[in-house]
Amino acid sequence: MSRIYIPAAVFILLVLEGTLFQILISFNHTIEMTLVPRFLVVMIILIGIHFGRQSSIVYGMIFGFFYDVVYTQLLGVYTFGIAFIGYVFVYYHKRIQDSLLIQLLIIVGAITFFEYYQFGLYRLIGITEMAAPLFVLERLVPSIVLNSVFAILIYYPTKKLFDYVKRQENLRER
């Protein structure tokens, strides 16, 4: 039963991210910034830090594909991007697992990279014509703040969940 907790949590975050984005985008008329929740990226990084690079790549590909199918017009942008983030930004080490600050810095780096990746790709294809300085001020910085707060809020609950799943896995192996 505990095997389904992490995929269920990631799925809930996938739905929450899409729903919250619709709410945040509707408030965009009064302020000159766009808050983009990247809860899926945050969770994939946390999964990778606690379970290893292979887990983050698999979760990144599966849920990135779901994200592409449900929320975007281009297949593969999120599938490749989130799996790549899971590969590049994951460090499986006990010291990193115990440090909120280091994990937060890794998450901020991953979100920054993912936002630039998506911005560059959409700019290359012609979907967006936003200038880079405007992108940084109106989208990147507010998104980093939002996702950093989210990462801090879910750090301890996910750590407890991951520890519980690991304990259950060890019990099954006996």
Short mmCIF file of C-alpha atoms in Angstrom, two decimals:
data_model
loop_
_atom_site.label_atom_id
_atom_site.label_comp_id
_atom_site.label_asym_id
_atom_site.label_seq_id
_atom_site.Cartn_x
_atom_site.Cartn_y
_atom_site.Cartn_z
CA MET A 1 0.00 0.00 0.00
CA SER A 2 2.82 2.43 0.79
CA ARG A 3 4.11 2.06 -2.77
CA ILE A 4 1.24 4.19 -4.02
CA TYR A 5 1.73 7.13 -1.64
CA ILE A 6 4.47 8.89 -3.59
CA PRO A 7 2.85 8.54 -7.05
CA ALA A 8 -0.45 9.69 -5.51
CA ALA A 9 1.24 12.72 -3.94
CA VAL A 10 2.91 13.62 -7.24
CA PHE A 11 -0.40 13.22 -9.09
CA ILE A 12 -2.16 15.48 -6.57
CA LEU A 13 0.56 18.09 -7.06
CA LEU A 14 0.16 17.80 -10.84
CA VAL A 15 -3.56 18.56 -10.56
CA LEU A 16 -2.98 21.27 -7.94
CA GLU A 17 -0.34 22.94 -10.10
CA GLY A 18 -2.67 23.17 -13.09
CA THR A 19 -5.58 24.35 -10.98
CA LEU A 20 -3.55 26.90 -9.05
CA PHE A 21 -2.03 28.25 -12.26
CA GLN A 22 -5.52 28.98 -13.60
CA ILE A 23 -6.37 30.86 -10.39
CA LEU A 24 -3.09 32.81 -10.35
CA ILE A 25 -3.35 33.73 -14.03
CA SER A 26 -6.81 35.24 -13.45
CA PHE A 27 -5.29 37.67 -10.89
CA ASN A 28 -2.64 38.70 -13.42
CA HIS A 29 -4.77 41.59 -14.69
CA THR A 30 -4.02 43.78 -11.68
CA ILE A 31 -0.29 43.14 -11.20
CA GLU A 32 2.63 43.07 -13.60
CA MET A 33 3.93 39.63 -12.68
CA THR A 34 3.14 36.02 -13.42
CA LEU A 35 3.36 33.43 -10.66
CA VAL A 36 4.03 30.02 -12.18
CA PRO A 37 3.77 27.10 -9.76
CA ARG A 38 6.37 24.41 -10.47
CA PHE A 39 5.28 22.05 -7.72
CA LEU A 40 5.96 19.03 -9.91
CA VAL A 41 9.58 20.08 -10.42
CA VAL A 42 9.99 20.65 -6.67
CA MET A 43 8.62 17.20 -5.87
CA ILE A 44 10.73 15.47 -8.54
CA ILE A 45 13.87 17.05 -7.06
CA LEU A 46 12.88 15.96 -3.55
CA ILE A 47 12.16 12.42 -4.76
CA GLY A 48 15.54 12.29 -6.45
CA ILE A 49 17.38 13.56 -3.40
CA HIS A 50 15.77 10.92 -1.19
CA PHE A 51 15.45 7.97 -3.59
CA GLY A 52 18.13 8.53 -6.21
CA ARG A 53 18.54 9.79 -9.73
CA GLN A 54 16.76 6.88 -11.42
CA SER A 55 13.56 7.49 -9.45
CA SER A 56 13.55 11.18 -10.32
CA ILE A 57 14.07 10.46 -14.01
CA VAL A 58 11.24 7.90 -14.10
CA TYR A 59 8.83 10.14 -12.18
CA GLY A 60 9.91 13.12 -14.29
CA MET A 61 9.24 11.34 -17.57
CA ILE A 62 5.90 9.86 -16.51
CA PHE A 63 4.43 12.95 -14.89
CA GLY A 64 6.08 15.29 -17.41
CA PHE A 65 4.27 13.35 -20.13
CA PHE A 66 0.98 13.67 -18.20
CA TYR A 67 1.62 17.41 -17.90
CA ASP A 68 2.29 17.68 -21.64
CA VAL A 69 -0.87 15.79 -22.54
CA VAL A 70 -3.17 17.67 -20.17
CA TYR A 71 -1.82 21.23 -20.05
CA THR A 72 0.30 22.06 -23.11
CA GLN A 73 0.08 22.11 -26.88
CA LEU A 74 3.59 20.71 -27.43
CA LEU A 75 4.34 17.13 -26.49
CA GLY A 76 7.75 16.56 -25.02
CA VAL A 77 8.59 19.94 -23.52
CA TYR A 78 7.79 18.90 -19.97
CA THR A 79 8.57 15.21 -20.50
CA PHE A 80 12.13 15.97 -21.49
CA GLY A 81 12.57 19.04 -19.29
CA ILE A 82 11.47 17.50 -16.00
CA ALA A 83 13.32 14.24 -16.63
CA PHE A 84 16.45 16.23 -17.50
CA ILE A 85 16.07 18.30 -14.34
CA GLY A 86 15.77 15.04 -12.38
CA TYR A 87 19.01 13.85 -13.93
CA VAL A 88 21.10 17.00 -13.61
CA PHE A 89 20.00 18.47 -10.28
CA VAL A 90 19.73 15.36 -8.13
CA TYR A 91 22.38 14.51 -5.60
CA TYR A 92 21.72 11.44 -3.49
CA HIS A 93 23.73 11.98 -0.35
CA LYS A 94 22.88 11.82 3.35
CA ARG A 95 24.17 15.34 4.09
CA ILE A 96 22.00 16.80 1.37
CA GLN A 97 18.98 14.84 2.63
CA ASP A 98 19.37 16.40 6.08
CA SER A 99 19.85 20.02 4.98
CA LEU A 100 16.85 22.13 4.06
CA LEU A 101 19.07 24.98 2.87
CA ILE A 102 21.04 22.88 0.39
CA GLN A 103 17.87 21.26 -0.94
CA LEU A 104 16.27 24.69 -1.30
CA LEU A 105 19.28 25.95 -3.26
CA ILE A 106 19.11 22.90 -5.54
CA ILE A 107 15.38 23.47 -6.05
CA VAL A 108 15.90 27.18 -6.85
CA GLY A 109 18.60 26.24 -9.36
CA ALA A 110 16.35 23.62 -10.94
CA ILE A 111 13.38 25.98 -11.22
CA THR A 112 15.59 28.72 -12.69
CA PHE A 113 17.00 26.28 -15.23
CA PHE A 114 13.55 24.91 -16.11
CA GLU A 115 12.04 28.38 -16.53
CA TYR A 116 14.90 29.46 -18.80
CA TYR A 117 14.64 26.18 -20.73
CA GLN A 118 10.93 26.67 -21.30
CA PHE A 119 11.30 30.38 -22.10
CA GLY A 120 14.12 29.73 -24.57
CA LEU A 121 12.26 26.93 -26.30
CA TYR A 122 9.02 28.90 -26.58
CA ARG A 123 10.93 31.95 -27.79
CA LEU A 124 12.74 29.85 -30.39
CA ILE A 125 9.47 28.39 -31.68
CA GLY A 126 7.75 31.77 -31.62
CA ILE A 127 5.13 31.09 -28.97
CA THR A 128 6.36 33.98 -26.81
CA GLU A 129 7.95 37.27 -27.73
CA MET A 130 8.69 38.47 -24.20
CA ALA A 131 12.10 40.11 -23.77
CA ALA A 132 14.59 38.39 -21.46
CA PRO A 133 14.84 41.21 -18.85
CA LEU A 134 11.06 41.38 -18.70
CA PHE A 135 10.92 37.60 -18.30
CA VAL A 136 13.29 37.75 -15.34
CA LEU A 137 11.38 40.52 -13.55
CA GLU A 138 7.81 39.54 -14.30
CA ARG A 139 7.98 35.76 -14.33
CA LEU A 140 11.22 34.20 -13.08
CA VAL A 141 11.67 36.03 -9.77
CA PRO A 142 8.02 35.73 -8.62
CA SER A 143 7.98 32.05 -9.63
CA ILE A 144 11.18 31.34 -7.69
CA VAL A 145 9.71 33.00 -4.59
CA LEU A 146 6.41 31.08 -4.89
CA ASN A 147 8.10 27.72 -5.42
CA SER A 148 10.67 28.32 -2.68
CA VAL A 149 7.89 28.99 -0.19
CA PHE A 150 6.14 25.85 -1.41
CA ALA A 151 9.35 23.81 -1.04
CA ILE A 152 9.81 25.04 2.53
CA LEU A 153 6.19 24.21 3.38
CA ILE A 154 6.33 20.66 2.04
CA TYR A 155 9.87 19.84 3.17
CA TYR A 156 9.01 18.17 6.48
CA PRO A 157 5.81 16.41 5.36
CA THR A 158 7.58 14.92 2.34
CA LYS A 159 10.58 13.94 4.44
CA LYS A 160 8.24 12.08 6.82
CA LEU A 161 6.45 10.47 3.86
CA PHE A 162 9.73 9.38 2.26
CA ASP A 163 11.02 7.97 5.56
CA TYR A 164 7.76 6.05 6.04
CA VAL A 165 7.91 4.61 2.52
CA LYS A 166 11.55 3.59 3.04
CA ARG A 167 10.68 1.87 6.35
CA GLN A 168 7.81 0.00 4.71
CA GLU A 169 10.08 -1.03 1.85
CA ASN A 170 12.65 -2.36 4.32
CA LEU A 171 9.92 -4.34 6.11
CA ARG A 172 8.77 -5.88 2.84
CA GLU A 173 12.33 -6.96 2.04
CA ARG A 174 12.65 -8.96 5.27
#
